[in-house]
Amino acid sequence: MIDEEPGIARTYDHFDISLAADPWPIFEALRSREPVAWSECHGGFWVVSRYEDLLEAGSDWHRFSNAEHGASLPELPFPRLAPLEVDPPLHREYRRLMNDLFSPASVQAREPKIREIAQELMRPLSDMQRFDYSKMFATPFSQNVALGVLGFHDSDREELATWIAEIAINVGMDFEQIFEPGIKVLGRIGERMEEHRKEPRSDTLIGVLMGGEINGEPVGDQDVLTTTFMVLFGALDTTVSAISGAAWYLAQHPEARARLLAEPELYEFAVDEFVRWTSPSQGMGRTVMADTTLGGCPVRGGDRMLLLWASGNRDENEFPNPDDVVLDRHPNRHVGFGAGPHRCVGSHLARLMVRVAIEELLAFGDFRLAADSEPVWVTGLTRGIRSLYFEH
Ligand code: HEM
């Protein structure tokens, strides 16, 4: 069907639910026939699908800006959200502020707590013959870990998750529906800021921002609000998709489970391979700053662009057998965490979370996909599984 259709990109929409489970044939067709091509959806944007073009556009913030119209596509009716939606040099100030909190050493120190959260969530599942791994484990696990690092309470989880899901669902469709949950999220961040004001902390994002400086000035309350809002978005959905996607694969591949159990040193490579293969951040927006070319295609200043990280991660020119999970794939220069200055600040935390989640799943014993049940997928800027039944 794809072969007969001229101009595949023209109608490409990353929110198209019919592409959620299997976008890979479209991405393959885009890479081979229209690597930089125009979609008429959401007001029009360039779809960038080849690995080398993604590296070029992701790294060159002078030509391809995150600040001009933000990194969402379509653009969100919110103030610019740092660090994702500011360009260098200001962007470097935010990253400097956040680096320690998300460094490999700080993340490593959180491992016992992260494992405790995982074990607590896995324990009740052993008494159930059939359970939704994505809803009962991957989702609450990702939320509890990330919310703790940001400075929220466990009791904030359900409400924040509901509001954020409402926003995520409506980003591509209905802006009116975004305001109310948006205000609620900001209100909750404000409450936690008040607590941090009474008791300053340096081990949470809210605490680090409130005690920090940008360009020599204390970070303003408005900035703490919007930056925390941004990181909430970056952290929650992506990790749920990576963990659910890895578990979906492992449920269907007992030989991979056996290999990871026998050779735990493989985790060093396997975790990144799962991030590449699942590619939870499907694509991110940019704005072309002045007339230029990308991949030989002329693009105009002011045009919007979607960097399809997920497609780059299956580019056969960079990854041999790109559709296979190769547990010890090396080298693996994937763009699952992006590329260039905005490369994911939470990548070390995300890797540890994926690793702990898989280790605890494999420690659980035998499991398989439940009969008569299909995974439920979502798609947009992020993509992945949100319901996944296992039986054991
Ligand atoms: C498997 C899980 C994750 C994936 C696949 C992922 C992916 C990404 C990608 C592709 C970007 C680059 C966006 C762009 O270039 O426009 C990004 C940025 C970002 N991510 Fe993640 N992420 C994950 C987990 C996390 C976590 C756990 C956190 C924090 C707790 C986080 C916080 C952020 C932030 C703050 C940015 C913006 C960085 C900047 O603009 O400098 N992410 N992430």
Coordinates of C-alpha atoms in Angstrom, one line a residue, residues 168-374:
A168 CA -0.9 14.6 26.6
I169 CA -4.1 13.3 24.9
N170 CA -5.2 16.7 23.9
V171 CA -1.9 18.2 22.7
G172 CA -2.5 17.3 19.1
M173 CA -6.3 17.9 19.1
D174 CA -7.9 20.3 21.5
F175 CA -6.0 23.1 23.3
E176 CA -9.1 24.2 25.3
Q177 CA -8.9 20.9 27.1
I178 CA -5.3 21.5 28.1
F179 CA -5.8 24.6 30.3
E180 CA -7.7 23.2 33.2
P181 CA -5.4 20.2 33.9
G182 CA -2.4 22.5 33.2
I183 CA -3.5 24.9 35.9
K184 CA -4.0 22.0 38.3
V185 CA -0.5 20.7 37.7
L186 CA 1.0 24.2 38.2
G187 CA -1.1 24.5 41.4
R188 CA 0.4 21.3 42.8
I189 CA 3.9 22.3 41.9
G190 CA 3.2 25.6 43.8
E191 CA 2.2 23.7 46.9
R192 CA 5.4 21.6 46.9
M193 CA 7.4 24.8 46.4
E194 CA 5.9 26.3 49.5
E195 CA 7.1 23.2 51.5
H196 CA 10.6 23.5 50.0
R197 CA 10.6 27.2 51.0
K198 CA 10.1 26.2 54.6
E199 CA 12.6 23.3 54.4
P200 CA 15.2 23.8 51.7
R201 CA 16.5 20.7 50.0
S202 CA 19.2 19.9 47.5
D203 CA 18.2 16.4 46.6
T204 CA 15.0 17.3 44.6
L205 CA 14.6 19.2 41.4
I206 CA 12.3 21.8 43.0
G207 CA 14.9 22.3 45.8
V208 CA 17.8 22.6 43.3
L209 CA 15.9 25.1 41.2
M210 CA 14.8 27.2 44.2
G211 CA 18.3 27.3 45.6
G212 CA 19.9 28.0 42.2
E213 CA 20.9 30.9 40.0
I214 CA 20.5 31.5 36.3
N215 CA 22.9 34.1 34.8
G216 CA 23.9 35.2 38.4
E217 CA 20.3 35.8 39.5
P218 CA 18.2 33.6 41.8
V219 CA 15.8 31.4 39.8
G220 CA 12.3 33.1 39.9
D221 CA 9.2 31.3 41.1
Q222 CA 7.7 31.3 37.6
D223 CA 10.8 29.6 36.2
V224 CA 10.7 26.9 39.0
L225 CA 7.1 26.3 38.1
T226 CA 7.6 25.9 34.3
T227 CA 10.8 24.0 34.5
T228 CA 9.4 21.5 36.9
F229 CA 6.3 21.2 34.6
M230 CA 8.6 20.5 31.7
V231 CA 10.7 17.8 33.5
L232 CA 7.4 16.1 34.6
F233 CA 6.5 15.7 31.0
G234 CA 10.0 14.5 30.0
A235 CA 10.1 11.9 32.7
L236 CA 6.8 10.1 33.0
D237 CA 5.5 8.8 29.7
T238 CA 8.9 8.0 28.2
T239 CA 10.0 5.7 31.0
V240 CA 6.6 3.9 31.0
S241 CA 7.0 3.2 27.3
A242 CA 10.6 2.0 27.6
I243 CA 9.8 -0.4 30.4
S244 CA 6.5 -1.7 29.0
G245 CA 8.1 -2.2 25.5
A246 CA 11.1 -4.1 27.0
A247 CA 8.7 -6.3 29.0
W248 CA 6.6 -6.9 25.9
Y249 CA 9.6 -8.1 24.0
L250 CA 10.9 -10.3 26.9
A251 CA 7.5 -11.9 27.4
Q252 CA 7.7 -13.2 23.8
H253 CA 11.4 -14.1 24.0
P254 CA 12.2 -16.6 26.8
E255 CA 15.7 -17.1 25.2
A256 CA 16.5 -13.4 25.8
R257 CA 15.3 -13.7 29.4
A258 CA 17.5 -16.7 30.0
R259 CA 20.5 -14.9 28.5
L260 CA 20.1 -11.9 30.7
L261 CA 19.7 -14.1 33.8
A262 CA 22.8 -16.0 32.9
E263 CA 24.9 -13.0 31.8
P264 CA 23.9 -10.0 33.9
E265 CA 26.9 -8.1 32.5
L266 CA 24.8 -7.7 29.3
Y267 CA 22.6 -5.1 31.0
E268 CA 25.2 -2.5 30.2
F269 CA 24.3 -2.9 26.5
A270 CA 20.8 -4.3 26.7
V271 CA 19.2 -1.3 28.5
D272 CA 20.3 1.0 25.7
E273 CA 19.2 -1.5 23.1
F274 CA 15.7 -1.5 24.6
V275 CA 15.7 2.4 24.5
R276 CA 16.7 2.3 20.9
W277 CA 14.2 -0.4 19.9
T278 CA 11.3 1.1 21.8
S279 CA 12.2 4.7 21.0
P280 CA 9.6 6.2 23.5
S281 CA 10.4 9.8 22.3
Q282 CA 9.0 9.3 18.8
G283 CA 9.9 12.8 17.6
M284 CA 10.5 16.3 18.8
G285 CA 9.8 19.7 17.1
R286 CA 12.2 22.3 15.9
T287 CA 11.9 25.6 13.9
V288 CA 14.1 26.4 10.9
M289 CA 15.8 29.7 11.7
A290 CA 16.8 30.8 8.1
D291 CA 16.6 29.3 4.7
T292 CA 19.0 26.3 4.6
T293 CA 19.2 22.7 3.4
L294 CA 18.9 19.5 5.3
G295 CA 19.7 16.1 3.7
G296 CA 19.9 18.0 0.3
C297 CA 16.4 19.3 0.7
P298 CA 15.8 23.1 0.8
V299 CA 13.9 24.2 3.9
R300 CA 12.6 27.7 4.6
G301 CA 13.2 30.0 7.6
G302 CA 10.2 29.8 9.9
D303 CA 9.1 26.3 8.9
R304 CA 8.4 23.7 11.6
M305 CA 10.2 20.4 11.6
L306 CA 9.7 17.0 13.4
L307 CA 12.9 15.1 14.2
L308 CA 11.7 11.5 14.1
W309 CA 14.2 10.0 16.6
A310 CA 12.3 6.7 16.4
S311 CA 13.0 6.4 12.7
G312 CA 16.7 7.3 13.1
N313 CA 16.9 4.4 15.6
R314 CA 15.9 1.9 12.9
D315 CA 18.1 3.4 10.1
E316 CA 19.8 0.4 8.4
N317 CA 22.8 2.6 7.5
E318 CA 23.7 3.0 11.2
F319 CA 22.3 -0.1 12.8
P320 CA 22.7 -3.6 11.3
N321 CA 19.5 -5.6 11.6
P322 CA 17.7 -2.5 13.0
D323 CA 14.4 -4.2 13.8
D324 CA 16.1 -6.9 15.9
V325 CA 16.8 -6.6 19.6
V326 CA 20.5 -7.4 19.9
L327 CA 21.1 -7.6 23.6
D328 CA 24.9 -7.0 23.3
R329 CA 24.6 -4.4 20.4
H330 CA 27.8 -2.4 20.4
P331 CA 28.5 0.2 19.2
N332 CA 25.0 1.6 19.7
R333 CA 25.0 5.3 19.1
H334 CA 21.2 5.6 19.2
V335 CA 19.2 8.8 19.3
G336 CA 16.6 7.5 21.8
F337 CA 17.7 10.2 24.2
G338 CA 18.0 12.7 21.4
A339 CA 21.2 14.3 20.1
G340 CA 23.0 17.7 20.6
P341 CA 22.5 20.2 23.5
H342 CA 19.0 18.9 24.4
R343 CA 20.1 15.3 24.8
C344 CA 18.1 13.9 27.7
V345 CA 19.3 15.1 31.1
G346 CA 17.5 12.2 32.8
S347 CA 19.2 9.5 30.7
H348 CA 21.2 8.0 33.6
L349 CA 18.1 7.9 35.8
A350 CA 16.0 6.4 32.9
R351 CA 18.7 3.7 32.3
L352 CA 18.7 2.7 35.9
M353 CA 14.9 2.6 36.1
V354 CA 14.7 0.4 33.0
R355 CA 17.4 -1.9 34.4
V356 CA 15.8 -2.3 37.8
A357 CA 12.4 -2.9 36.2
I358 CA 13.7 -5.7 34.0
E359 CA 15.8 -7.3 36.8
E360 CA 12.7 -7.4 39.1
L361 CA 10.5 -8.7 36.3
L362 CA 13.0 -11.5 35.6
A363 CA 13.3 -12.3 39.3
F364 CA 9.5 -12.8 39.3
G365 CA 9.8 -16.1 37.5
D366 CA 8.0 -17.3 34.4
F367 CA 5.5 -15.1 32.6
R368 CA 4.0 -14.8 29.1
L369 CA 1.6 -12.6 27.2
A370 CA -2.0 -13.2 28.4
A371 CA -4.1 -15.1 25.9
D372 CA -6.9 -13.1 24.1
S373 CA -5.3 -9.8 25.0
E374 CA -3.5 -7.2 22.8

